[in-house]
mmCIF file with all atom_site columns, C-alpha atoms in Angstrom:
data_model
loop_
_atom_site.group_PDB
_atom_site.id
_atom_site.type_symbol
_atom_site.label_atom_id
_atom_site.label_alt_id
_atom_site.label_comp_id
_atom_site.label_asym_id
_atom_site.label_entity_id
_atom_site.label_seq_id
_atom_site.pdbx_PDB_ins_code
_atom_site.Cartn_x
_atom_site.Cartn_y
_atom_site.Cartn_z
_atom_site.occupancy
_atom_site.B_iso_or_equiv
_atom_site.pdbx_formal_charge
_atom_site.auth_seq_id
_atom_site.auth_comp_id
_atom_site.auth_asym_id
_atom_site.auth_atom_id
_atom_site.pdbx_PDB_model_num
ATOM 1   C CA . MET W 1 1   ? 83.501  97.959  139.151 1.00 0.00 ? 207 MET W CA 1
ATOM 2   C CA . ILE W 1 2   ? 87.240  96.844  138.256 1.00 0.00 ? 208 ILE W CA 1
ATOM 3   C CA . MET W 1 3   ? 88.930  99.965  136.481 1.00 0.00 ? 209 MET W CA 1
ATOM 4   C CA . PRO W 1 4   ? 90.972  98.740  133.293 1.00 0.00 ? 210 PRO W CA 1
ATOM 5   C CA . LYS W 1 5   ? 94.633  98.494  133.535 1.00 0.00 ? 211 LYS W CA 1
ATOM 6   C CA . ARG W 1 6   ? 96.699  100.487 131.589 1.00 0.00 ? 212 ARG W CA 1
ATOM 7   C CA . VAL W 1 7   ? 99.499  98.480  129.731 1.00 0.00 ? 213 VAL W CA 1
ATOM 8   C CA . THR W 1 8   ? 102.779 99.604  128.068 1.00 0.00 ? 214 THR W CA 1
ATOM 9   C CA . GLY W 1 9   ? 104.345 98.320  125.034 1.00 0.00 ? 215 GLY W CA 1
ATOM 10  C CA . LYS W 1 10  ? 106.843 98.737  122.242 1.00 0.00 ? 216 LYS W CA 1
ATOM 11  C CA . ILE W 1 11  ? 105.357 98.656  118.680 1.00 0.00 ? 217 ILE W CA 1
ATOM 12  C CA . SER W 1 12  ? 107.539 96.249  116.878 1.00 0.00 ? 218 SER W CA 1
ATOM 13  C CA . ARG W 1 13  ? 106.551 96.521  113.251 1.00 0.00 ? 219 ARG W CA 1
ATOM 14  C CA . ILE W 1 14  ? 103.884 97.933  111.205 1.00 0.00 ? 220 ILE W CA 1
ATOM 15  C CA . ASN W 1 15  ? 101.692 95.215  109.273 1.00 0.00 ? 221 ASN W CA 1
ATOM 16  C CA . ALA W 1 16  ? 100.636 95.042  105.631 1.00 0.00 ? 222 ALA W CA 1
ATOM 17  C CA . GLN W 1 17  ? 97.690  96.908  106.686 1.00 0.00 ? 223 GLN W CA 1
ATOM 18  C CA . GLY W 1 18  ? 99.566  99.766  108.079 1.00 0.00 ? 224 GLY W CA 1
ATOM 19  C CA . LEU W 1 19  ? 98.634  98.837  111.718 1.00 0.00 ? 225 LEU W CA 1
ATOM 20  C CA . GLY W 1 20  ? 101.671 98.900  114.478 1.00 0.00 ? 226 GLY W CA 1
ATOM 21  C CA . GLU W 1 21  ? 101.988 95.507  116.009 1.00 0.00 ? 227 GLU W CA 1
ATOM 22  C CA . VAL W 1 22  ? 102.587 95.047  119.760 1.00 0.00 ? 228 VAL W CA 1
ATOM 23  C CA . LEU W 1 23  ? 103.711 91.771  121.106 1.00 0.00 ? 229 LEU W CA 1
ATOM 24  C CA . GLU W 1 24  ? 102.239 91.419  124.797 1.00 0.00 ? 230 GLU W CA 1
ATOM 25  C CA . GLU W 1 25  ? 103.976 89.446  127.390 1.00 0.00 ? 231 GLU W CA 1
ATOM 26  C CA . GLY W 1 26  ? 103.256 85.990  127.355 1.00 0.00 ? 232 GLY W CA 1
ATOM 27  C CA . SER W 1 27  ? 101.205 85.930  124.259 1.00 0.00 ? 233 SER W CA 1
ATOM 28  C CA . LYS W 1 28  ? 102.467 84.886  120.788 1.00 0.00 ? 234 LYS W CA 1
ATOM 29  C CA . LEU W 1 29  ? 99.664  87.044  119.313 1.00 0.00 ? 235 LEU W CA 1
ATOM 30  C CA . ALA W 1 30  ? 100.503 90.726  118.247 1.00 0.00 ? 236 ALA W CA 1
ATOM 31  C CA . LEU W 1 31  ? 97.464  93.272  119.088 1.00 0.00 ? 237 LEU W CA 1
ATOM 32  C CA . GLU W 1 32  ? 97.353  96.006  116.496 1.00 0.00 ? 238 GLU W CA 1
ATOM 33  C CA . ILE W 1 33  ? 97.635  99.479  117.036 1.00 0.00 ? 239 ILE W CA 1
ATOM 34  C CA . PRO W 1 34  ? 96.722  101.824 114.666 1.00 0.00 ? 240 PRO W CA 1
ATOM 35  C CA . PHE W 1 35  ? 98.451  105.310 113.876 1.00 0.00 ? 241 PHE W CA 1
ATOM 36  C CA . SER W 1 36  ? 101.527 104.111 115.481 1.00 0.00 ? 242 SER W CA 1
ATOM 37  C CA . LEU W 1 37  ? 105.342 103.618 114.137 1.00 0.00 ? 243 LEU W CA 1
ATOM 38  C CA . PRO W 1 38  ? 107.856 100.922 114.883 1.00 0.00 ? 244 PRO W CA 1
ATOM 39  C CA . ASN W 1 39  ? 109.821 101.486 118.262 1.00 0.00 ? 245 ASN W CA 1
ATOM 40  C CA . GLU W 1 40  ? 107.247 103.770 119.666 1.00 0.00 ? 246 GLU W CA 1
ATOM 41  C CA . ILE W 1 41  ? 106.652 103.128 123.185 1.00 0.00 ? 247 ILE W CA 1
ATOM 42  C CA . ILE W 1 42  ? 102.810 103.312 123.999 1.00 0.00 ? 248 ILE W CA 1
ATOM 43  C CA . ASP W 1 43  ? 100.330 103.243 126.816 1.00 0.00 ? 249 ASP W CA 1
ATOM 44  C CA . TYR W 1 44  ? 96.889  101.641 126.190 1.00 0.00 ? 250 TYR W CA 1
ATOM 45  C CA . VAL W 1 45  ? 93.874  99.900  127.773 1.00 0.00 ? 251 VAL W CA 1
ATOM 46  C CA . LYS W 1 46  ? 92.974  96.632  126.266 1.00 0.00 ? 252 LYS W CA 1
ATOM 47  C CA . ASP W 1 47  ? 89.130  95.845  126.106 1.00 0.00 ? 253 ASP W CA 1
ATOM 48  C CA . ASP W 1 48  ? 87.244  93.269  126.403 1.00 0.00 ? 254 ASP W CA 1
ATOM 49  C CA . ASP W 1 49  ? 87.492  92.169  122.512 1.00 0.00 ? 255 ASP W CA 1
ATOM 50  C CA . GLY W 1 50  ? 90.907  92.365  122.559 1.00 0.00 ? 256 GLY W CA 1
ATOM 51  C CA . LYS W 1 51  ? 91.757  95.701  121.060 1.00 0.00 ? 257 LYS W CA 1
ATOM 52  C CA . ALA W 1 52  ? 93.641  98.640  122.268 1.00 0.00 ? 258 ALA W CA 1
ATOM 53  C CA . ASN W 1 53  ? 91.930  101.671 123.365 1.00 0.00 ? 259 ASN W CA 1
ATOM 54  C CA . ASN W 1 54  ? 92.648  104.725 124.728 1.00 0.00 ? 260 ASN W CA 1
ATOM 55  C CA . VAL W 1 55  ? 96.298  104.655 123.121 1.00 0.00 ? 261 VAL W CA 1
ATOM 56  C CA . LYS W 1 56  ? 99.037  107.190 123.738 1.00 0.00 ? 262 LYS W CA 1
ATOM 57  C CA . VAL W 1 57  ? 102.284 107.616 122.584 1.00 0.00 ? 263 VAL W CA 1
ATOM 58  C CA . LYS W 1 58  ? 104.900 108.148 125.309 1.00 0.00 ? 264 LYS W CA 1
ATOM 59  C CA . VAL W 1 59  ? 108.038 107.668 123.127 1.00 0.00 ? 265 VAL W CA 1
ATOM 60  C CA . ALA W 1 60  ? 107.697 108.766 119.267 1.00 0.00 ? 266 ALA W CA 1
ATOM 61  C CA . SER W 1 61  ? 109.323 107.404 116.467 1.00 0.00 ? 267 SER W CA 1
ATOM 62  C CA . PRO W 1 62  ? 111.837 109.745 114.830 1.00 0.00 ? 268 PRO W CA 1
ATOM 63  C CA . TYR W 1 63  ? 109.748 109.009 111.488 1.00 0.00 ? 269 TYR W CA 1
ATOM 64  C CA . ARG W 1 64  ? 106.474 110.750 113.229 1.00 0.00 ? 270 ARG W CA 1
ATOM 65  C CA . LYS W 1 65  ? 105.327 114.080 111.544 1.00 0.00 ? 271 LYS W CA 1
ATOM 66  C CA . GLN W 1 66  ? 102.499 115.915 111.592 1.00 0.00 ? 272 GLN W CA 1
ATOM 67  C CA . PRO W 1 67  ? 99.552  114.686 109.459 1.00 0.00 ? 273 PRO W CA 1
ATOM 68  C CA . SER W 1 68  ? 98.704  117.105 106.597 1.00 0.00 ? 274 SER W CA 1
ATOM 69  C CA . CYS W 1 69  ? 95.198  116.465 106.771 1.00 0.00 ? 275 CYS W CA 1
ATOM 70  C CA . PRO W 1 70  ? 92.523  117.803 109.620 1.00 0.00 ? 276 PRO W CA 1
ATOM 71  C CA . GLN W 1 71  ? 90.593  114.752 108.915 1.00 0.00 ? 277 GLN W CA 1
ATOM 72  C CA . PHE W 1 72  ? 93.305  112.138 109.961 1.00 0.00 ? 278 PHE W CA 1
ATOM 73  C CA . GLN W 1 73  ? 92.324  109.507 112.203 1.00 0.00 ? 279 GLN W CA 1
ATOM 74  C CA . LYS W 1 74  ? 88.700  110.354 111.777 1.00 0.00 ? 280 LYS W CA 1
ATOM 75  C CA . CYS W 1 75  ? 87.700  109.265 108.230 1.00 0.00 ? 281 CYS W CA 1
ATOM 76  C CA . GLY W 1 76  ? 89.928  106.273 107.993 1.00 0.00 ? 282 GLY W CA 1
ATOM 77  C CA . GLY W 1 77  ? 91.192  106.750 104.938 1.00 0.00 ? 283 GLY W CA 1
ATOM 78  C CA . CYS W 1 78  ? 95.026  107.278 105.484 1.00 0.00 ? 284 CYS W CA 1
ATOM 79  C CA . SER W 1 79  ? 96.591  104.983 108.070 1.00 0.00 ? 285 SER W CA 1
ATOM 80  C CA . LEU W 1 80  ? 100.224 106.129 107.557 1.00 0.00 ? 286 LEU W CA 1
ATOM 81  C CA . GLN W 1 81  ? 99.591  110.143 107.285 1.00 0.00 ? 287 GLN W CA 1
ATOM 82  C CA . HIS W 1 82  ? 101.827 110.451 110.348 1.00 0.00 ? 288 HIS W CA 1
ATOM 83  C CA . ALA W 1 83  ? 104.866 108.754 109.073 1.00 0.00 ? 289 ALA W CA 1
ATOM 84  C CA . SER W 1 84  ? 107.621 110.253 107.084 1.00 0.00 ? 290 SER W CA 1
ATOM 85  C CA . LYS W 1 85  ? 107.685 109.933 103.507 1.00 0.00 ? 291 LYS W CA 1
ATOM 86  C CA . ASN W 1 86  ? 110.811 107.878 103.625 1.00 0.00 ? 292 ASN W CA 1
ATOM 87  C CA . PHE W 1 87  ? 109.375 105.642 106.277 1.00 0.00 ? 293 PHE W CA 1
ATOM 88  C CA . VAL W 1 88  ? 106.130 104.964 104.053 1.00 0.00 ? 294 VAL W CA 1
ATOM 89  C CA . THR W 1 89  ? 108.549 104.214 100.835 1.00 0.00 ? 295 THR W CA 1
ATOM 90  C CA . GLU W 1 90  ? 110.746 101.728 102.658 1.00 0.00 ? 296 GLU W CA 1
ATOM 91  C CA . TRP W 1 91  ? 107.484 100.153 103.967 1.00 0.00 ? 297 TRP W CA 1
ATOM 92  C CA . LYS W 1 92  ? 105.792 99.933  100.709 1.00 0.00 ? 298 LYS W CA 1
ATOM 93  C CA . GLU W 1 93  ? 108.905 97.988  99.297  1.00 0.00 ? 299 GLU W CA 1
ATOM 94  C CA . SER W 1 94  ? 109.223 95.608  101.991 1.00 0.00 ? 300 SER W CA 1
ATOM 95  C CA . VAL W 1 95  ? 105.264 94.548  101.908 1.00 0.00 ? 301 VAL W CA 1
ATOM 96  C CA . VAL W 1 96  ? 105.583 94.185  97.949  1.00 0.00 ? 302 VAL W CA 1
ATOM 97  C CA . ALA W 1 97  ? 109.134 92.219  98.556  1.00 0.00 ? 303 ALA W CA 1
ATOM 98  C CA . HIS W 1 98  ? 107.751 89.953  101.396 1.00 0.00 ? 304 HIS W CA 1
ATOM 99  C CA . ALA W 1 99  ? 104.558 89.104  98.947  1.00 0.00 ? 305 ALA W CA 1
ATOM 100 C CA . LEU W 1 100 ? 106.580 88.514  96.053  1.00 0.00 ? 306 LEU W CA 1
ATOM 101 C CA . ARG W 1 101 ? 109.010 86.205  98.169  1.00 0.00 ? 307 ARG W CA 1
ATOM 102 C CA . GLU W 1 102 ? 106.190 84.309  99.494  1.00 0.00 ? 308 GLU W CA 1
ATOM 103 C CA . LYS W 1 103 ? 105.147 83.491  95.963  1.00 0.00 ? 309 LYS W CA 1
ATOM 104 C CA . ASP W 1 104 ? 108.896 82.694  95.190  1.00 0.00 ? 310 ASP W CA 1
ATOM 105 C CA . LEU W 1 105 ? 109.126 85.617  92.867  1.00 0.00 ? 311 LEU W CA 1
ATOM 106 C CA . TYR W 1 106 ? 111.840 87.498  94.492  1.00 0.00 ? 312 TYR W CA 1
ATOM 107 C CA . PRO W 1 107 ? 115.183 86.479  96.073  1.00 0.00 ? 313 PRO W CA 1
#
């Protein structure tokens, strides 16, 4: 049995769904990493379906905070509860601005 290889990556951004993205070496596709933040260094194992499992944050973002809900990561309702209020506000503004720019409604 081949043991899965742990991979180290850096979160490049948070997408519109609130998932971190890491660009794997030699790939143009981003791998989505839930519960991560930009510039975090993570270790993960990629499964046969191309999803990241067993994710461990090695270097945390300064925007990371302790989630207030004890069900965080269990129910799936809050994808960014681990991020500071300032980060979430800036992220939401950027998502809306991007969507408006795509429709030529925002400079």
